[in-house]
Short mmCIF file of C-alpha atoms in Angstrom, two decimals:
data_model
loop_
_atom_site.label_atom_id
_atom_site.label_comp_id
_atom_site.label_asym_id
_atom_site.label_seq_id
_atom_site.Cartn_x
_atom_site.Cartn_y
_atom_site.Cartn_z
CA UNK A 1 0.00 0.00 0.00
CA UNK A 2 0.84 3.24 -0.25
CA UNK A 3 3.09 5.45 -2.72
CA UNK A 4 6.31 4.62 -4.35
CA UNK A 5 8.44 7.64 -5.03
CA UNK A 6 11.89 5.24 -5.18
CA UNK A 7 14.76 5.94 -3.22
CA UNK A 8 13.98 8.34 -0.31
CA UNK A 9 16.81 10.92 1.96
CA UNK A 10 16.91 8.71 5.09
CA UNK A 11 18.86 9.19 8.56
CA UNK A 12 18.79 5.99 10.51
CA UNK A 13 18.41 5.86 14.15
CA UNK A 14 17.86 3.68 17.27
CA UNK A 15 15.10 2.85 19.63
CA UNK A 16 17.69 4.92 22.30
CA UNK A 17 17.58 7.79 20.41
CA UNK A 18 13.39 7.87 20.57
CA UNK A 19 13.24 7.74 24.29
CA UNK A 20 10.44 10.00 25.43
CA UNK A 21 9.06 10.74 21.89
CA UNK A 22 5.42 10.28 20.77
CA UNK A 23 4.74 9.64 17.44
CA UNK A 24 1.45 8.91 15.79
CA UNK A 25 1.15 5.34 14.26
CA UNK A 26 -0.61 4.31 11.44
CA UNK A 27 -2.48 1.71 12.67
CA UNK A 28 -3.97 0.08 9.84
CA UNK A 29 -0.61 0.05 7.95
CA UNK A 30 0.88 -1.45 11.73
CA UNK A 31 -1.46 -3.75 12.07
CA UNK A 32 -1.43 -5.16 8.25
CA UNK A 33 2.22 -5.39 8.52
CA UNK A 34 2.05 -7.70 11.65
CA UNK A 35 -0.98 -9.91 9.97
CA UNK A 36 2.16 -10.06 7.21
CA UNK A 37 4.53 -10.70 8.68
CA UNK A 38 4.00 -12.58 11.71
CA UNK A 39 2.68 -16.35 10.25
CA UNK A 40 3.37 -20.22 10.16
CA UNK A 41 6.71 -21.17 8.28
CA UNK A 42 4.52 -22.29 5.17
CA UNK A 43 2.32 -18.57 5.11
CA UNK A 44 -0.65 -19.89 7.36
CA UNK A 45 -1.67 -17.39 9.67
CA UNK A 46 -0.95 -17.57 13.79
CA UNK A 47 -4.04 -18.38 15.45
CA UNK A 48 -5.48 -19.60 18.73
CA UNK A 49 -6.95 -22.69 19.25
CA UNK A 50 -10.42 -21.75 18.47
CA UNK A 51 -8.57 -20.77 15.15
CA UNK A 52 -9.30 -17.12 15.33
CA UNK A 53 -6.17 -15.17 13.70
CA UNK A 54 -3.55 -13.80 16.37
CA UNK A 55 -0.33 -12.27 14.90
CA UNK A 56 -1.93 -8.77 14.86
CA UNK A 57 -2.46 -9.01 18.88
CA UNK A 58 1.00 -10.55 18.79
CA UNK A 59 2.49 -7.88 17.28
CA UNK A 60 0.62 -4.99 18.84
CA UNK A 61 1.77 -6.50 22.26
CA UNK A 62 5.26 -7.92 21.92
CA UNK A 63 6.39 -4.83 19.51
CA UNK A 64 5.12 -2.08 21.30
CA UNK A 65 6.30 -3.59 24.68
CA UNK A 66 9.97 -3.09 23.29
CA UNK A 67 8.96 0.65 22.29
CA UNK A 68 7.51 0.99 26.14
CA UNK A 69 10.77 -0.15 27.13
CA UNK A 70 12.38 2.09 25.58
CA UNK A 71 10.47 5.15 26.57
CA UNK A 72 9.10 5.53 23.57
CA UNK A 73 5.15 6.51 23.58
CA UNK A 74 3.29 5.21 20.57
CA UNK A 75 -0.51 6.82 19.94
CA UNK A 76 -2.14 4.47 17.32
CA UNK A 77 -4.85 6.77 14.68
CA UNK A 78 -7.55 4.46 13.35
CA UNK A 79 -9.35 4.66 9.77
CA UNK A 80 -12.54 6.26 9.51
CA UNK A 81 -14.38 6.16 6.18
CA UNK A 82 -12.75 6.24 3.13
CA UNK A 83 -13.42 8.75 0.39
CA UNK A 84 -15.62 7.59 -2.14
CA UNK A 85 -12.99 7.42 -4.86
CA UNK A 86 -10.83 4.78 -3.09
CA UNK A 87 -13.79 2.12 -3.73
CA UNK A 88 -11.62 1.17 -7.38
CA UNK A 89 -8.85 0.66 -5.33
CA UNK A 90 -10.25 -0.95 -2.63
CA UNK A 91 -11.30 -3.37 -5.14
CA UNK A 92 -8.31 -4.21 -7.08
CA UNK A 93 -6.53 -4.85 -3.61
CA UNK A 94 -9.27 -7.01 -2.52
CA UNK A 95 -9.03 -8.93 -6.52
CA UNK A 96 -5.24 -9.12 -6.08
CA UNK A 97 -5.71 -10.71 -2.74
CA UNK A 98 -7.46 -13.39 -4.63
CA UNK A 99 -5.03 -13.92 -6.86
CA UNK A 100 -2.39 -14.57 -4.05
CA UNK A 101 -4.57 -16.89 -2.30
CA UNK A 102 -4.61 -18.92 -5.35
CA UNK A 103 -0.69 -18.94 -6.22
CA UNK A 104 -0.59 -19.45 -1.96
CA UNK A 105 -2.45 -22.66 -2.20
CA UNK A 106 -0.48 -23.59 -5.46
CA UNK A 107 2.87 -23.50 -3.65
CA UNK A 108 1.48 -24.84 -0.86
CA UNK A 109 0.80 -27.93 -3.10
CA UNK A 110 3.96 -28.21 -4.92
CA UNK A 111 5.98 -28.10 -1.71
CA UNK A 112 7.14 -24.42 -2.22
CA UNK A 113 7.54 -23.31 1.25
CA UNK A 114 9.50 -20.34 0.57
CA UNK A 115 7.23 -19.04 -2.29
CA UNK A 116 3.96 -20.36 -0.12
CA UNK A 117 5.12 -17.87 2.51
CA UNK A 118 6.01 -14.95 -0.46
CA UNK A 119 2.10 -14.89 -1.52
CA UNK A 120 0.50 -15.72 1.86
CA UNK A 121 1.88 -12.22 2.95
CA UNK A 122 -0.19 -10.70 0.22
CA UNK A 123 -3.38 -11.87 1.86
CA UNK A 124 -3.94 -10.85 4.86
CA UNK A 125 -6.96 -8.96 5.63
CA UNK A 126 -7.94 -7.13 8.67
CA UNK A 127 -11.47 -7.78 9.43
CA UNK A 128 -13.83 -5.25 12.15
CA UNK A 129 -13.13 -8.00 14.69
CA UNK A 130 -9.78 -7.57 14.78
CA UNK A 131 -9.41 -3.66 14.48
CA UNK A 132 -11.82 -3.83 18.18
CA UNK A 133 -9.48 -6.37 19.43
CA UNK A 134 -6.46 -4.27 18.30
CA UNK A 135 -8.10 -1.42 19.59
CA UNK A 136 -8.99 -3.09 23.32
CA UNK A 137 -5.13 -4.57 23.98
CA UNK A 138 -4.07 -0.81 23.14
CA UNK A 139 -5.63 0.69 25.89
CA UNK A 140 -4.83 -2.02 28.43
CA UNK A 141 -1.30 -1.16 27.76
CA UNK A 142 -1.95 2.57 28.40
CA UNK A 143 -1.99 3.89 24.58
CA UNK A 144 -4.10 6.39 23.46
CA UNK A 145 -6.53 5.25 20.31
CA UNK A 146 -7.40 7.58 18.15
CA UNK A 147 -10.31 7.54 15.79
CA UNK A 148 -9.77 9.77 12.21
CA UNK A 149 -12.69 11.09 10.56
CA UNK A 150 -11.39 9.38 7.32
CA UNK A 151 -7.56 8.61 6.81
CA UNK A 152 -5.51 7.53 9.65
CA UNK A 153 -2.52 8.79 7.78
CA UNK A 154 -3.80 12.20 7.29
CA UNK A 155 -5.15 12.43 10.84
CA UNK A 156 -1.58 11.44 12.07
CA UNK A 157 -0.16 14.24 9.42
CA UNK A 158 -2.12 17.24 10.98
CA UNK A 159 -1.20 15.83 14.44
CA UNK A 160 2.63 16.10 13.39
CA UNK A 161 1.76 19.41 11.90
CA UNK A 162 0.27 20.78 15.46
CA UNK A 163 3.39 19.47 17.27
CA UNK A 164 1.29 16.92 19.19
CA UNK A 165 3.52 14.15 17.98
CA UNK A 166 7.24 14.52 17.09
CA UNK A 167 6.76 12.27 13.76
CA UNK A 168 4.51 9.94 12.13
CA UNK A 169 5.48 6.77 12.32
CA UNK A 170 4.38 4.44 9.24
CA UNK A 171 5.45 2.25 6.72
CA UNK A 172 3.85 4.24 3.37
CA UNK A 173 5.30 7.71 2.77
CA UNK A 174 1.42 8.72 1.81
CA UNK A 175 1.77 11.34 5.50
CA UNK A 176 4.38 13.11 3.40
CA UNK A 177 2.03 14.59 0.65
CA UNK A 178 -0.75 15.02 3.32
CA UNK A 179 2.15 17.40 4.61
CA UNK A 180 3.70 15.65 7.56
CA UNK A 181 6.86 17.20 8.57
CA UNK A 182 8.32 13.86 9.78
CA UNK A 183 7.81 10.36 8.80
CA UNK A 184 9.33 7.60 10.93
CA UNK A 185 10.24 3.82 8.67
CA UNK A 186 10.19 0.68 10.29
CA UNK A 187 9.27 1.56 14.09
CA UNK A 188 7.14 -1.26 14.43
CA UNK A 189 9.84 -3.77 12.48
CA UNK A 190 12.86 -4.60 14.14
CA UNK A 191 15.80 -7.80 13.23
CA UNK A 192 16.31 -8.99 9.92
CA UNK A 193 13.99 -8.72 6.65
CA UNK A 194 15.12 -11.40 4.12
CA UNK A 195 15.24 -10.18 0.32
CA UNK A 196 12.74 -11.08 -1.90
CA UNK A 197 13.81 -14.32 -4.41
CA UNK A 198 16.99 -14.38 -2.01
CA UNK A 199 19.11 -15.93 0.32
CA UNK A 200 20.26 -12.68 1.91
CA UNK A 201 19.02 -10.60 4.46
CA UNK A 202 19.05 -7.04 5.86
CA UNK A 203 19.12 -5.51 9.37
CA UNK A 204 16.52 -2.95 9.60
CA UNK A 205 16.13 0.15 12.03
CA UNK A 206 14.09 2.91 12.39
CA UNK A 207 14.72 5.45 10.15
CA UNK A 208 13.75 8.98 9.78
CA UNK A 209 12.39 10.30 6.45
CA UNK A 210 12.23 14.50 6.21
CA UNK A 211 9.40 16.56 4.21
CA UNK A 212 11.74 19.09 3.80
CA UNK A 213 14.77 17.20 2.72
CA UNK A 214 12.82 14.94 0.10
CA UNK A 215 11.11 18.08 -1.18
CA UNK A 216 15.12 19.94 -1.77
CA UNK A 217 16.40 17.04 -3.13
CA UNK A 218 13.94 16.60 -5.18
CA UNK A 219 13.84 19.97 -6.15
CA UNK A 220 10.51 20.38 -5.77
CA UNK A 221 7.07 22.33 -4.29
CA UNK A 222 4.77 19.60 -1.53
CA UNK A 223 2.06 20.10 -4.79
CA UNK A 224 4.74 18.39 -7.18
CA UNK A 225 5.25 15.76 -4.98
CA UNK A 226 1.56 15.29 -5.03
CA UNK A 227 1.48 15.13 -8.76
CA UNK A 228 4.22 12.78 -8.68
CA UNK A 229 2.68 10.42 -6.06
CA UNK A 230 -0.97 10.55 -8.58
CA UNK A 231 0.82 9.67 -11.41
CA UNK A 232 2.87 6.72 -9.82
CA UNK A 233 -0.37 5.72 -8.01
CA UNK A 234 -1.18 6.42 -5.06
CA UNK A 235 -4.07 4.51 -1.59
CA UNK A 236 -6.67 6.50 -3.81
CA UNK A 237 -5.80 6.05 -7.68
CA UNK A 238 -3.65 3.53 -9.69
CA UNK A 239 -1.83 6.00 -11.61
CA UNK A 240 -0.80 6.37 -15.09
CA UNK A 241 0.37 2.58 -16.78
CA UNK A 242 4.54 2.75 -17.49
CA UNK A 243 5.18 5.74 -15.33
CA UNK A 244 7.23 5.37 -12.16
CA UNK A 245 9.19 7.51 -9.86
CA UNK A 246 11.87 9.00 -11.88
CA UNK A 247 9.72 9.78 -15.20
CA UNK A 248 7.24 11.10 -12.87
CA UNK A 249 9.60 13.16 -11.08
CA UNK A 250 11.00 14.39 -15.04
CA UNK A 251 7.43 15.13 -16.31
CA UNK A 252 6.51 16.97 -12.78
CA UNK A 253 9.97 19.11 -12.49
CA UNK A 254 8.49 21.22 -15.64
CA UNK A 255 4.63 21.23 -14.54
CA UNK A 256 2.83 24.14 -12.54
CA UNK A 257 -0.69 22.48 -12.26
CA UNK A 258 -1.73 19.22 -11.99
CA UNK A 259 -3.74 19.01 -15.83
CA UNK A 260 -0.10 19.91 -17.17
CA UNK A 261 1.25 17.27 -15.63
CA UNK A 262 -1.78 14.89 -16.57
CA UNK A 263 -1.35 15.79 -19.90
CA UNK A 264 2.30 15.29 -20.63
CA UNK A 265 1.81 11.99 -19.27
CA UNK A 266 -0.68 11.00 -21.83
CA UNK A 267 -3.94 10.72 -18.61
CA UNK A 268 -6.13 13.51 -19.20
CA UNK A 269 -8.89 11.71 -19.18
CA UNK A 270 -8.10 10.48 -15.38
CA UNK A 271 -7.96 14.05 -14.88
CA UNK A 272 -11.31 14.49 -12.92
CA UNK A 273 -10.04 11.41 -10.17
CA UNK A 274 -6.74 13.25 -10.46
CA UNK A 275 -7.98 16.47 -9.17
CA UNK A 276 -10.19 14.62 -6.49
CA UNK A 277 -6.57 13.31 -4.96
CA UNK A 278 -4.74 16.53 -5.21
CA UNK A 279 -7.64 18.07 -3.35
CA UNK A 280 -8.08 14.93 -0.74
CA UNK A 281 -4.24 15.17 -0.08
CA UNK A 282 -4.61 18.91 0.55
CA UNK A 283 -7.60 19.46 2.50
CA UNK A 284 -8.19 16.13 3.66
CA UNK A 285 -11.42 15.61 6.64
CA UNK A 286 -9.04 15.96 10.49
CA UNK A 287 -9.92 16.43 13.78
CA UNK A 288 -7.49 19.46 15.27
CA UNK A 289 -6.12 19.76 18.45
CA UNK A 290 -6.79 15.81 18.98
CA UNK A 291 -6.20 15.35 23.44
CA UNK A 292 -3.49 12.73 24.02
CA UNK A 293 -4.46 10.76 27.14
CA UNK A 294 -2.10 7.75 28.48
CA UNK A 295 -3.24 5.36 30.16
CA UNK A 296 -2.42 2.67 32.87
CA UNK A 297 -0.30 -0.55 31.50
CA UNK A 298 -2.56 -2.93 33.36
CA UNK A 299 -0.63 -6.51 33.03
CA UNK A 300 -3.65 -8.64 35.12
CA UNK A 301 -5.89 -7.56 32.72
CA UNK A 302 -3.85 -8.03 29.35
CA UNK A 303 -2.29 -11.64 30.52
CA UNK A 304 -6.21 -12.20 30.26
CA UNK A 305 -7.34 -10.76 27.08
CA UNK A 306 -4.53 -12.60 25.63
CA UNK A 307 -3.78 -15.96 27.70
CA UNK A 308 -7.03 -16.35 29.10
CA UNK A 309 -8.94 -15.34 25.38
CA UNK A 310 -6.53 -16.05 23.07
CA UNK A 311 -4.14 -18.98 24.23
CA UNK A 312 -0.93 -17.06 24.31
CA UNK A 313 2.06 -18.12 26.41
CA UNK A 314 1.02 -17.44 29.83
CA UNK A 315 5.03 -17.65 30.68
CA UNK A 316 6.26 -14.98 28.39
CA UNK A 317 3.35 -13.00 28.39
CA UNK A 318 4.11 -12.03 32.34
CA UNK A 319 7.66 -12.31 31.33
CA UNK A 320 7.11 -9.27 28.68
CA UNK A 321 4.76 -7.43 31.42
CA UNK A 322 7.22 -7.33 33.93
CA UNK A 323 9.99 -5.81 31.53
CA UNK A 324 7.83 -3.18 31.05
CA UNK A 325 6.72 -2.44 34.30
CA UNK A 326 10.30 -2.57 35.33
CA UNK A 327 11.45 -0.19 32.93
CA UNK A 328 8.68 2.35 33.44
CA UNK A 329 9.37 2.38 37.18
CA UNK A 330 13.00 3.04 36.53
CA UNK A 331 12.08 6.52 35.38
CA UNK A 332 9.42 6.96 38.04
CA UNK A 333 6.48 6.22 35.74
CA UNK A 334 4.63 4.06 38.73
CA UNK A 335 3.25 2.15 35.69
CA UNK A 336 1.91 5.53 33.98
CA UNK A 337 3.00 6.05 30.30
CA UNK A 338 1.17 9.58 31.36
CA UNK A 339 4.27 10.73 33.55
CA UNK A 340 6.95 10.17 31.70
CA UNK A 341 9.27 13.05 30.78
#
């Protein structure tokens, strides 16, 4: 999901250096990336044993107790309803999901466990049930939830913007053209990421991504980089056929209004949809001056929403609890995310 604009102006840095910083999480982008990620050697998703899917409550608990730990103060910003001119999108993602499921189950039969895996990622879905169950382990461990009118990204954005959160912490670089100063890579995904159709893998780290910088090298305006991100293809339009990042950025550089840019790269008649993104990304639907409230990290009650519901590891789930409780009473938090300097 999310725009590609190729190779972005990056500045890594550690979970150390985030101590005491709130940033805004995307939480549908979060939680999709744990439902990826976090499966059965052969692609089949985690579950309980009344089969209901876990790895999004595994990952919402065992991530963000490492980010506690750190003094780091995540604040999740939920979906609301999505324009009407996502729908197309929404249904080529949901057609594409088919599609994996088929080549899943095709590997699966062949033996391929490393290509089963590959196309399983591409199906995960997050369903209502799990976005309340994400949203009810959140606030036993003390995070604020917030609720977006429409786009969690752009609600996250204008919270950046009002200097309620130091960043926005996602995996897409959509915030960026909904004008987010700051956008924060790979929070929420920490060890080693093996390379596609390879025996190699990577060490990833959190990594800054600036507004500003991308913008100067780029050498151009936030409404360019809009243009750019519509004709690539953005959560809200599938772009122009043949045209990626760097003949976007060359037909943009030149441009100074969006049907210019349409035209020299031969979509005029996507111009209406066009002009519905620009204006989406610009004035999108926010609540201002959003309250951040913290709350209490209550381990009784999440060892049973998650061992007594959901069959975790009673062992490592107090194990994890007690980390956190130990590290938030090391800088006299008394179990408070609230407190903390």
């Amino acid at each position: 999901m999310g725009v590609d604009l190729g190779e972005l102006p990056k500045k890594p840095v550690s979970l150390a250096d985030l101590s005491g910083k709130r940033f805004a999480v995307d939480a549908y982008n979060t939680i999709y990336q744990f439902l990826s990620s976090i499966r059965q050697p052969d692609g089949t998703p985690l579950q309980d044993f009344k089969g209901n899917t876990t790895g999004h409550m595994a990952g919402i608990f065992y991530r963000n107790s490492r980010l506690l730990e750190n003094g780091i103060k995540p604040i999740y910003v939920f979906d609301g309803k999505p324009p009407d001119f996502k729908a197309d999108v929404l249904g080529e993602r949901s057609e594409r999901k088919k599609e994996a499921e088929a080549a899943w189950k095709a590997a699966l039969e062949k033996g391929n466990i490393d290509e089963a895996k590959k196309f399983a990622q591409a199906t995960s879905r997050l369903t209502p049930e799990m976005v309340e169950e994400s949203k009810t382990l959140l606030r036993l461990m003390g995070m604020p939830v917030i609720e977006a009118p429409s786009e969690g990204e752009a609600q996250a954005s204008q919270m950046a913007l009002e200097g309620t959160v130091d960043a926005v912490a996602s995996q897409d670089i959509d915030c960026l053209l909904f004008g987010a100063p700051l956008l924060l890579r790979n929070l929420s995904i920490g060890g080693r990421r093996k390379l596609p159709g390879r025996h190699e893998y990577v060490e990833i780290t959190p990594e800054y991504v600036s507004l500003n910088d991308l913008l100067s090298e780029l050498k151009i305006t936030r409404e360019q980089l809009i243009w750019m991100g519509i004709l690539v293809g953005t959560d809200f339009d599938e772009g122009v056929k043949g045209i990626g990042p760097k003949k976007a950025h060359k037909i943009v550089l030149d441009c100074t209004s969006l049907s210019q840019a349409a035209e020299k790269a031969g979509a005029l008649d996507q111009l209406p949809l066009f002009e519905s993104v620009e204006h989406f990304f610009l004035n999108p639907p926010v609540k201002k001056d959003v309250k951040i409230e913290f709350g209490r990290f209550d381990k009784e009650k999440i060892a049973a929403f998650l061992c007594g519901k959901h069959d975790f590891s009673e062992e490592r789930v107090k194990r994890t609890c007690d980390a956190v409780e130990k590290s938030m009473k090391e800088v006299g938090a008394q179990t408070r995310l609230g407190n903390w300097s």
